[in-house]
């Protein structure tokens, strides 16, 4: 878990994100994946950091589709550009990890390759409309093309 959080923070740092956003990158999965909750983190971190973390924290009581549509809409609406940076950096770190574990067993995911492709490409589509918000958007697309290359060849999407 720490390696992933570190990668997300490193991507944000490399793209000149604010100090608060880099720290939010380190913390982005804490509320979802550990017993630490928002009120504990608020003791140690300021509102800017916490709002960015909360922007990207999923409500695990909701279905996969609802959670992913919420994330896509957050990118589409672009009400919190630092939060969008965090979403994109998190997706890049996830794609890099999956690429390194090639060939990918898509059966280990809650949804198969087709739904995963839909999710990553929808985020890209809406981020592309605001291309100036994230410097590594072309790299995001390169990772996506590499990750889903076999799927795209087979389905001719």
PDB file of C-alpha atoms in Angstrom:
ATOM      1  CA  UNK A   1       0.000   0.000   0.000  1.00  0.00           C
ATOM      2  CA  UNK A   2       2.764   2.467   0.838  1.00  0.00           C
ATOM      3  CA  UNK A   3       4.568   1.897  -2.470  1.00  0.00           C
ATOM      4  CA  UNK A   4       1.415   2.807  -4.392  1.00  0.00           C
ATOM      5  CA  UNK A   5       0.826   5.939  -2.307  1.00  0.00           C
ATOM      6  CA  UNK A   6       4.456   6.941  -2.776  1.00  0.00           C
ATOM      7  CA  UNK A   7       4.151   6.488  -6.567  1.00  0.00           C
ATOM      8  CA  UNK A   8       1.050   8.685  -6.659  1.00  0.00           C
ATOM      9  CA  UNK A   9       2.797  11.381  -4.619  1.00  0.00           C
ATOM     10  CA  UNK A  10       5.888  11.141  -6.834  1.00  0.00           C
ATOM     11  CA  UNK A  11       3.800  11.609  -9.993  1.00  0.00           C
ATOM     12  CA  UNK A  12       2.171  14.663  -8.438  1.00  0.00           C
ATOM     13  CA  UNK A  13       5.526  16.060  -7.312  1.00  0.00           C
ATOM     14  CA  UNK A  14       7.061  15.487 -10.743  1.00  0.00           C
ATOM     15  CA  UNK A  15       4.199  17.494 -12.256  1.00  0.00           C
ATOM     16  CA  UNK A  16       4.678  20.439  -9.879  1.00  0.00           C
ATOM     17  CA  UNK A  17       1.519  19.868  -7.896  1.00  0.00           C
ATOM     18  CA  UNK A  18       1.191  21.861  -4.705  1.00  0.00           C
ATOM     19  CA  UNK A  19       2.743  20.562  -1.497  1.00  0.00           C
ATOM     20  CA  UNK A  20      -0.763  19.892  -0.158  1.00  0.00           C
ATOM     21  CA  UNK A  21      -1.705  17.820  -3.208  1.00  0.00           C
ATOM     22  CA  UNK A  22       1.484  15.748  -2.950  1.00  0.00           C
ATOM     23  CA  UNK A  23       0.670  15.033   0.705  1.00  0.00           C
ATOM     24  CA  UNK A  24      -2.910  14.156  -0.302  1.00  0.00           C
ATOM     25  CA  UNK A  25      -1.378  11.707  -2.776  1.00  0.00           C
ATOM     26  CA  UNK A  26       0.371   9.972   0.101  1.00  0.00           C
ATOM     27  CA  UNK A  27      -2.886   9.817   2.055  1.00  0.00           C
ATOM     28  CA  UNK A  28      -5.410   9.189  -0.720  1.00  0.00           C
ATOM     29  CA  UNK A  29      -6.282   5.571   0.207  1.00  0.00           C
ATOM     30  CA  UNK A  30      -6.019   5.838   3.984  1.00  0.00           C
ATOM     31  CA  UNK A  31      -9.714   6.430   4.684  1.00  0.00           C
ATOM     32  CA  UNK A  32     -10.804   3.700   2.242  1.00  0.00           C
ATOM     33  CA  UNK A  33      -8.258   1.044   3.136  1.00  0.00           C
ATOM     34  CA  UNK A  34      -7.314   1.467   6.803  1.00  0.00           C
ATOM     35  CA  UNK A  35      -9.127   1.883  10.117  1.00  0.00           C
ATOM     36  CA  UNK A  36      -8.090   5.569  10.207  1.00  0.00           C
ATOM     37  CA  UNK A  37     -11.022   7.825   9.512  1.00  0.00           C
ATOM     38  CA  UNK A  38     -11.414  11.436   8.478  1.00  0.00           C
ATOM     39  CA  UNK A  39     -11.678  12.872  11.986  1.00  0.00           C
ATOM     40  CA  UNK A  40      -8.303  11.380  12.963  1.00  0.00           C
ATOM     41  CA  UNK A  41      -6.566  12.658   9.831  1.00  0.00           C
ATOM     42  CA  UNK A  42      -8.029  16.133  10.386  1.00  0.00           C
ATOM     43  CA  UNK A  43      -6.075  16.340  13.633  1.00  0.00           C
ATOM     44  CA  UNK A  44      -2.799  16.147  11.691  1.00  0.00           C
ATOM     45  CA  UNK A  45      -3.587  17.642   8.271  1.00  0.00           C
ATOM     46  CA  UNK A  46      -5.109  20.911   7.092  1.00  0.00           C
ATOM     47  CA  UNK A  47      -8.405  21.432   5.238  1.00  0.00           C
ATOM     48  CA  UNK A  48      -6.781  21.746   1.809  1.00  0.00           C
ATOM     49  CA  UNK A  49      -5.147  18.321   2.154  1.00  0.00           C
ATOM     50  CA  UNK A  50      -8.255  16.747   3.649  1.00  0.00           C
ATOM     51  CA  UNK A  51     -10.591  18.176   1.000  1.00  0.00           C
ATOM     52  CA  UNK A  52      -8.366  16.753  -1.729  1.00  0.00           C
ATOM     53  CA  UNK A  53      -8.240  13.345  -0.028  1.00  0.00           C
ATOM     54  CA  UNK A  54     -12.012  13.347   0.484  1.00  0.00           C
ATOM     55  CA  UNK A  55     -12.603  14.419  -3.126  1.00  0.00           C
ATOM     56  CA  UNK A  56     -11.020  11.143  -4.211  1.00  0.00           C
ATOM     57  CA  UNK A  57     -12.273   8.864  -1.415  1.00  0.00           C
ATOM     58  CA  UNK A  58     -14.841   6.372  -2.649  1.00  0.00           C
ATOM     59  CA  UNK A  59     -17.900   5.305  -0.702  1.00  0.00           C
ATOM     60  CA  UNK A  60     -17.269   1.549  -0.596  1.00  0.00           C
ATOM     61  CA  UNK A  61     -20.909   0.900   0.369  1.00  0.00           C
ATOM     62  CA  UNK A  62     -21.913   1.800  -3.198  1.00  0.00           C
ATOM     63  CA  UNK A  63     -21.605  -0.451  -6.238  1.00  0.00           C
ATOM     64  CA  UNK A  64     -18.478  -0.456  -8.407  1.00  0.00           C
ATOM     65  CA  UNK A  65     -20.381   1.253 -11.228  1.00  0.00           C
ATOM     66  CA  UNK A  66     -21.681   4.069  -9.009  1.00  0.00           C
ATOM     67  CA  UNK A  67     -18.234   4.643  -7.476  1.00  0.00           C
ATOM     68  CA  UNK A  68     -16.551   4.794 -10.884  1.00  0.00           C
ATOM     69  CA  UNK A  69     -19.248   7.040 -12.377  1.00  0.00           C
ATOM     70  CA  UNK A  70     -18.736   9.390  -9.423  1.00  0.00           C
ATOM     71  CA  UNK A  71     -14.997   9.548 -10.147  1.00  0.00           C
ATOM     72  CA  UNK A  72     -15.610  10.110 -13.857  1.00  0.00           C
ATOM     73  CA  UNK A  73     -18.040  12.933 -13.039  1.00  0.00           C
ATOM     74  CA  UNK A  74     -15.489  14.514 -10.705  1.00  0.00           C
ATOM     75  CA  UNK A  75     -13.039  14.684 -13.606  1.00  0.00           C
ATOM     76  CA  UNK A  76     -15.762  15.893 -15.977  1.00  0.00           C
ATOM     77  CA  UNK A  77     -16.952  18.665 -13.659  1.00  0.00           C
ATOM     78  CA  UNK A  78     -13.416  19.787 -12.746  1.00  0.00           C
ATOM     79  CA  UNK A  79     -14.593  21.605  -9.634  1.00  0.00           C
ATOM     80  CA  UNK A  80     -11.409  20.647  -7.794  1.00  0.00           C
ATOM     81  CA  UNK A  81      -8.412  20.667 -10.141  1.00  0.00           C
ATOM     82  CA  UNK A  82      -6.038  19.411  -7.424  1.00  0.00           C
ATOM     83  CA  UNK A  83      -8.440  16.532  -6.816  1.00  0.00           C
ATOM     84  CA  UNK A  84      -8.509  15.779 -10.541  1.00  0.00           C
ATOM     85  CA  UNK A  85      -4.700  15.735 -10.536  1.00  0.00           C
ATOM     86  CA  UNK A  86      -4.882  13.202  -7.712  1.00  0.00           C
ATOM     87  CA  UNK A  87      -7.336  11.028  -9.649  1.00  0.00           C
ATOM     88  CA  UNK A  88      -5.134  11.075 -12.756  1.00  0.00           C
ATOM     89  CA  UNK A  89      -1.934  10.366 -10.811  1.00  0.00           C
ATOM     90  CA  UNK A  90      -3.656   7.477  -9.018  1.00  0.00           C
ATOM     91  CA  UNK A  91      -4.838   6.001 -12.326  1.00  0.00           C
ATOM     92  CA  UNK A  92      -1.323   6.347 -13.815  1.00  0.00           C
ATOM     93  CA  UNK A  93       0.211   4.576 -10.805  1.00  0.00           C
ATOM     94  CA  UNK A  94      -2.390   1.811 -11.105  1.00  0.00           C
ATOM     95  CA  UNK A  95      -1.727   1.392 -14.825  1.00  0.00           C
ATOM     96  CA  UNK A  96       2.041   1.312 -14.309  1.00  0.00           C
ATOM     97  CA  UNK A  97       1.621  -1.446 -11.709  1.00  0.00           C
ATOM     98  CA  UNK A  98      -0.633  -3.463 -14.002  1.00  0.00           C
ATOM     99  CA  UNK A  99       1.721  -3.045 -16.966  1.00  0.00           C
ATOM    100  CA  UNK A 100       4.601  -4.319 -14.837  1.00  0.00           C
ATOM    101  CA  UNK A 101       2.600  -7.437 -13.994  1.00  0.00           C
ATOM    102  CA  UNK A 102       1.887  -8.272 -17.642  1.00  0.00           C
ATOM    103  CA  UNK A 103       0.196 -10.470 -18.759  1.00  0.00           C
ATOM    104  CA  UNK A 104      -2.730  -9.187 -16.778  1.00  0.00           C
ATOM    105  CA  UNK A 105      -5.260 -11.584 -15.310  1.00  0.00           C
ATOM    106  CA  UNK A 106      -8.364  -9.436 -15.734  1.00  0.00           C
ATOM    107  CA  UNK A 107     -10.363 -11.988 -13.722  1.00  0.00           C
ATOM    108  CA  UNK A 108      -8.856 -10.645 -10.476  1.00  0.00           C
ATOM    109  CA  UNK A 109     -10.804  -7.388 -10.894  1.00  0.00           C
ATOM    110  CA  UNK A 110     -14.400  -6.870  -9.767  1.00  0.00           C
ATOM    111  CA  UNK A 111     -15.179  -6.119 -13.387  1.00  0.00           C
ATOM    112  CA  UNK A 112     -13.443  -7.450 -16.480  1.00  0.00           C
ATOM    113  CA  UNK A 113     -11.249  -5.769 -19.024  1.00  0.00           C
ATOM    114  CA  UNK A 114     -14.131  -4.167 -20.907  1.00  0.00           C
ATOM    115  CA  UNK A 115     -15.415  -2.269 -17.851  1.00  0.00           C
ATOM    116  CA  UNK A 116     -11.882  -1.356 -16.832  1.00  0.00           C
ATOM    117  CA  UNK A 117     -11.231   0.052 -20.304  1.00  0.00           C
ATOM    118  CA  UNK A 118     -14.475   2.016 -20.138  1.00  0.00           C
ATOM    119  CA  UNK A 119     -13.475   3.498 -16.763  1.00  0.00           C
ATOM    120  CA  UNK A 120      -9.930   4.525 -17.718  1.00  0.00           C
ATOM    121  CA  UNK A 121     -10.963   5.859 -21.135  1.00  0.00           C
ATOM    122  CA  UNK A 122     -13.871   7.914 -19.740  1.00  0.00           C
ATOM    123  CA  UNK A 123     -11.504   9.572 -17.283  1.00  0.00           C
ATOM    124  CA  UNK A 124      -9.118  10.297 -20.146  1.00  0.00           C
ATOM    125  CA  UNK A 125     -11.899  11.661 -22.368  1.00  0.00           C
ATOM    126  CA  UNK A 126     -13.032  14.217 -19.785  1.00  0.00           C
ATOM    127  CA  UNK A 127      -9.515  15.092 -18.681  1.00  0.00           C
ATOM    128  CA  UNK A 128      -8.645  15.704 -22.334  1.00  0.00           C
ATOM    129  CA  UNK A 129     -11.338  18.371 -22.493  1.00  0.00           C
ATOM    130  CA  UNK A 130      -9.296  20.219 -19.856  1.00  0.00           C
ATOM    131  CA  UNK A 131      -5.877  19.250 -21.214  1.00  0.00           C
ATOM    132  CA  UNK A 132      -4.132  22.119 -19.511  1.00  0.00           C
ATOM    133  CA  UNK A 133      -4.952  20.781 -16.040  1.00  0.00           C
ATOM    134  CA  UNK A 134      -2.490  17.887 -15.971  1.00  0.00           C
ATOM    135  CA  UNK A 135       0.923  17.879 -17.670  1.00  0.00           C
ATOM    136  CA  UNK A 136       1.177  14.085 -18.059  1.00  0.00           C
ATOM    137  CA  UNK A 137      -2.089  13.519 -19.880  1.00  0.00           C
ATOM    138  CA  UNK A 138      -0.233  12.177 -22.933  1.00  0.00           C
ATOM    139  CA  UNK A 139       1.578   9.725 -20.660  1.00  0.00           C
ATOM    140  CA  UNK A 140      -1.789   8.666 -19.211  1.00  0.00           C
ATOM    141  CA  UNK A 141      -2.934   7.843 -22.757  1.00  0.00           C
ATOM    142  CA  UNK A 142       0.303   5.969 -23.515  1.00  0.00           C
ATOM    143  CA  UNK A 143      -0.162   3.842 -20.394  1.00  0.00           C
ATOM    144  CA  UNK A 144      -3.781   3.201 -21.304  1.00  0.00           C
ATOM    145  CA  UNK A 145      -2.863   2.145 -24.848  1.00  0.00           C
ATOM    146  CA  UNK A 146      -0.189  -0.212 -23.550  1.00  0.00           C
ATOM    147  CA  UNK A 147      -2.373  -1.675 -20.818  1.00  0.00           C
ATOM    148  CA  UNK A 148      -5.359  -2.321 -23.056  1.00  0.00           C
ATOM    149  CA  UNK A 149      -3.470  -3.110 -26.275  1.00  0.00           C
ATOM    150  CA  UNK A 150      -4.554  -6.772 -26.406  1.00  0.00           C
ATOM    151  CA  UNK A 151      -8.154  -5.905 -25.564  1.00  0.00           C
ATOM    152  CA  UNK A 152      -8.270  -3.218 -28.242  1.00  0.00           C
ATOM    153  CA  UNK A 153      -6.772  -5.522 -30.876  1.00  0.00           C
ATOM    154  CA  UNK A 154      -9.236  -8.284 -30.051  1.00  0.00           C
ATOM    155  CA  UNK A 155     -12.312  -6.065 -29.884  1.00  0.00           C
ATOM    156  CA  UNK A 156     -11.288  -3.475 -32.497  1.00  0.00           C
ATOM    157  CA  UNK A 157     -12.769  -0.685 -30.337  1.00  0.00           C
TER     158      UNK A 157
END
